[in-house]
């Protein structure tokens, strides 16, 4: 699988991070979703940040998780990323001959940045999969899905570990 996201700071974090109001279109193969947007704690271990919407992201981490929610693959970039910045993540399922304990059971992401007042903010989300194969269960994430400040703009699948799934062609 290949996932392409864009940063979308126009989303209300109370909506895109609220557990009952996510914008995942189809939750057939989703076991659970969590999302939190907050100010980062300072030296006194407290945060009074009320505006958790970033104007710039400085660190992006995406993890693929195993069945025990432990990272099996980590993707991290640092820099100055503005609204609309694209991120492409290549799943570990593209590797042949993976052991069954290395098949992803979820995705997790953390975005660290600053808000309009220059205060540090963080968004953290996690999506856990059921890992059930079948054409009605895939794709798990769809173009247009949004969680936190990530919007999915492309999701390409491979039937390598789920033979009942037809491959999703890459856009041309």
PDB file of C-alpha atoms in Angstrom, residues 68-160:
ATOM      1  CA  UNK A  68       0.381  -5.471  19.932  1.00  0.00           C
ATOM      2  CA  UNK A  69       0.351  -1.811  18.819  1.00  0.00           C
ATOM      3  CA  UNK A  70       4.134  -1.722  18.668  1.00  0.00           C
ATOM      4  CA  UNK A  71       5.826   0.105  15.770  1.00  0.00           C
ATOM      5  CA  UNK A  72       6.992  -2.162  12.957  1.00  0.00           C
ATOM      6  CA  UNK A  73       7.881   0.693  10.626  1.00  0.00           C
ATOM      7  CA  UNK A  74       8.563   4.355  11.356  1.00  0.00           C
ATOM      8  CA  UNK A  75       8.498   7.227   8.891  1.00  0.00           C
ATOM      9  CA  UNK A  76       9.700  10.611  10.162  1.00  0.00           C
ATOM     10  CA  UNK A  77      10.399  13.955   8.526  1.00  0.00           C
ATOM     11  CA  UNK A  78      11.352  17.302  10.000  1.00  0.00           C
ATOM     12  CA  UNK A  79      11.275  20.747   8.440  1.00  0.00           C
ATOM     13  CA  UNK A  80       8.836  23.608   7.926  1.00  0.00           C
ATOM     14  CA  UNK A  81       5.657  22.195   6.422  1.00  0.00           C
ATOM     15  CA  UNK A  82       2.775  24.486   5.486  1.00  0.00           C
ATOM     16  CA  UNK A  83      -0.894  23.821   4.882  1.00  0.00           C
ATOM     17  CA  UNK A  84      -1.260  21.659   1.760  1.00  0.00           C
ATOM     18  CA  UNK A  85       2.173  20.021   2.084  1.00  0.00           C
ATOM     19  CA  UNK A  86       2.100  16.445   0.685  1.00  0.00           C
ATOM     20  CA  UNK A  87       3.387  13.385   2.548  1.00  0.00           C
ATOM     21  CA  UNK A  88       3.747   9.948   0.945  1.00  0.00           C
ATOM     22  CA  UNK A  89       4.074   6.856   3.096  1.00  0.00           C
ATOM     23  CA  UNK A  90       5.055   3.447   1.682  1.00  0.00           C
ATOM     24  CA  UNK A  91       3.607   0.594   3.758  1.00  0.00           C
ATOM     25  CA  UNK A  92       5.655  -2.340   4.990  1.00  0.00           C
ATOM     26  CA  UNK A  93       3.139  -4.628   3.210  1.00  0.00           C
ATOM     27  CA  UNK A  94       4.959  -3.848  -0.034  1.00  0.00           C
ATOM     28  CA  UNK A  95       7.763  -6.104   1.164  1.00  0.00           C
ATOM     29  CA  UNK A  96       7.443  -9.747   0.076  1.00  0.00           C
ATOM     30  CA  UNK A  97       7.507 -12.634   2.539  1.00  0.00           C
ATOM     31  CA  UNK A  98       6.508 -10.734   5.679  1.00  0.00           C
ATOM     32  CA  UNK A  99       5.848 -12.855   8.748  1.00  0.00           C
ATOM     33  CA  UNK A 100       2.219 -12.671   9.867  1.00  0.00           C
ATOM     34  CA  UNK A 101       3.282 -10.860  13.059  1.00  0.00           C
ATOM     35  CA  UNK A 102       4.708  -8.065  10.881  1.00  0.00           C
ATOM     36  CA  UNK A 103       1.439  -7.355   9.056  1.00  0.00           C
ATOM     37  CA  UNK A 104       0.222  -3.900  10.068  1.00  0.00           C
ATOM     38  CA  UNK A 105      -2.686  -3.792  12.490  1.00  0.00           C
ATOM     39  CA  UNK A 106      -2.825   0.004  12.547  1.00  0.00           C
ATOM     40  CA  UNK A 107      -1.444   3.406  11.669  1.00  0.00           C
ATOM     41  CA  UNK A 108      -0.414   6.065  14.132  1.00  0.00           C
ATOM     42  CA  UNK A 109       0.762   9.607  13.473  1.00  0.00           C
ATOM     43  CA  UNK A 110       2.080  12.555  15.442  1.00  0.00           C
ATOM     44  CA  UNK A 111       2.369  16.066  14.059  1.00  0.00           C
ATOM     45  CA  UNK A 112       4.240  18.744  16.003  1.00  0.00           C
ATOM     46  CA  UNK A 113       4.081  22.377  14.989  1.00  0.00           C
ATOM     47  CA  UNK A 114       3.225  25.900  16.025  1.00  0.00           C
ATOM     48  CA  UNK A 115      -0.081  27.778  16.079  1.00  0.00           C
ATOM     49  CA  UNK A 116      -0.714  31.379  14.957  1.00  0.00           C
ATOM     50  CA  UNK A 117       0.576  32.686  18.315  1.00  0.00           C
ATOM     51  CA  UNK A 118       3.838  30.758  17.933  1.00  0.00           C
ATOM     52  CA  UNK A 119       2.868  28.265  20.651  1.00  0.00           C
ATOM     53  CA  UNK A 120       3.838  24.586  20.268  1.00  0.00           C
ATOM     54  CA  UNK A 121       0.971  22.245  19.371  1.00  0.00           C
ATOM     55  CA  UNK A 122       0.661  18.527  18.727  1.00  0.00           C
ATOM     56  CA  UNK A 123      -1.856  16.280  17.037  1.00  0.00           C
ATOM     57  CA  UNK A 124      -1.746  12.551  17.655  1.00  0.00           C
ATOM     58  CA  UNK A 125      -4.001   9.943  16.041  1.00  0.00           C
ATOM     59  CA  UNK A 126      -4.267   6.200  15.757  1.00  0.00           C
ATOM     60  CA  UNK A 127      -6.368   3.941  13.518  1.00  0.00           C
ATOM     61  CA  UNK A 128      -6.528   0.212  14.312  1.00  0.00           C
ATOM     62  CA  UNK A 129      -7.551  -2.300  11.630  1.00  0.00           C
ATOM     63  CA  UNK A 130      -9.457  -5.589  11.907  1.00  0.00           C
ATOM     64  CA  UNK A 131      -7.205  -7.058   9.176  1.00  0.00           C
ATOM     65  CA  UNK A 132     -10.088  -8.969   7.643  1.00  0.00           C
ATOM     66  CA  UNK A 133      -9.602  -9.729   3.975  1.00  0.00           C
ATOM     67  CA  UNK A 134     -12.330  -9.335   1.416  1.00  0.00           C
ATOM     68  CA  UNK A 135     -13.269  -6.876  -1.251  1.00  0.00           C
ATOM     69  CA  UNK A 136     -15.878  -5.223   0.986  1.00  0.00           C
ATOM     70  CA  UNK A 137     -13.216  -4.469   3.624  1.00  0.00           C
ATOM     71  CA  UNK A 138     -10.840  -2.589   1.354  1.00  0.00           C
ATOM     72  CA  UNK A 139      -9.595  -0.033   0.959  1.00  0.00           C
ATOM     73  CA  UNK A 140      -9.449   0.711   4.688  1.00  0.00           C
ATOM     74  CA  UNK A 141      -8.583   4.365   4.075  1.00  0.00           C
ATOM     75  CA  UNK A 142     -10.147   6.221   1.167  1.00  0.00           C
ATOM     76  CA  UNK A 143      -9.381   9.379  -0.769  1.00  0.00           C
ATOM     77  CA  UNK A 144     -11.028  12.237   1.096  1.00  0.00           C
ATOM     78  CA  UNK A 145     -10.801  10.610   4.527  1.00  0.00           C
ATOM     79  CA  UNK A 146      -9.478  12.993   7.159  1.00  0.00           C
ATOM     80  CA  UNK A 147      -8.199  12.493  10.657  1.00  0.00           C
ATOM     81  CA  UNK A 148      -6.577  15.292  12.560  1.00  0.00           C
ATOM     82  CA  UNK A 149      -4.816  17.515  10.056  1.00  0.00           C
ATOM     83  CA  UNK A 150      -4.114  14.706   7.553  1.00  0.00           C
ATOM     84  CA  UNK A 151      -6.331  14.336   4.510  1.00  0.00           C
ATOM     85  CA  UNK A 152      -5.878  11.259   2.325  1.00  0.00           C
ATOM     86  CA  UNK A 153      -5.415  12.164  -1.342  1.00  0.00           C
ATOM     87  CA  UNK A 154      -4.300   8.740  -2.598  1.00  0.00           C
ATOM     88  CA  UNK A 155      -4.428   5.169  -1.280  1.00  0.00           C
ATOM     89  CA  UNK A 156      -3.078   2.378  -3.460  1.00  0.00           C
ATOM     90  CA  UNK A 157      -3.473  -1.241  -2.400  1.00  0.00           C
ATOM     91  CA  UNK A 158      -1.702  -4.459  -3.241  1.00  0.00           C
ATOM     92  CA  UNK A 159      -3.300  -7.929  -2.945  1.00  0.00           C
ATOM     93  CA  UNK A 160       0.015  -9.407  -1.753  1.00  0.00           C
TER      94      UNK A 160
END
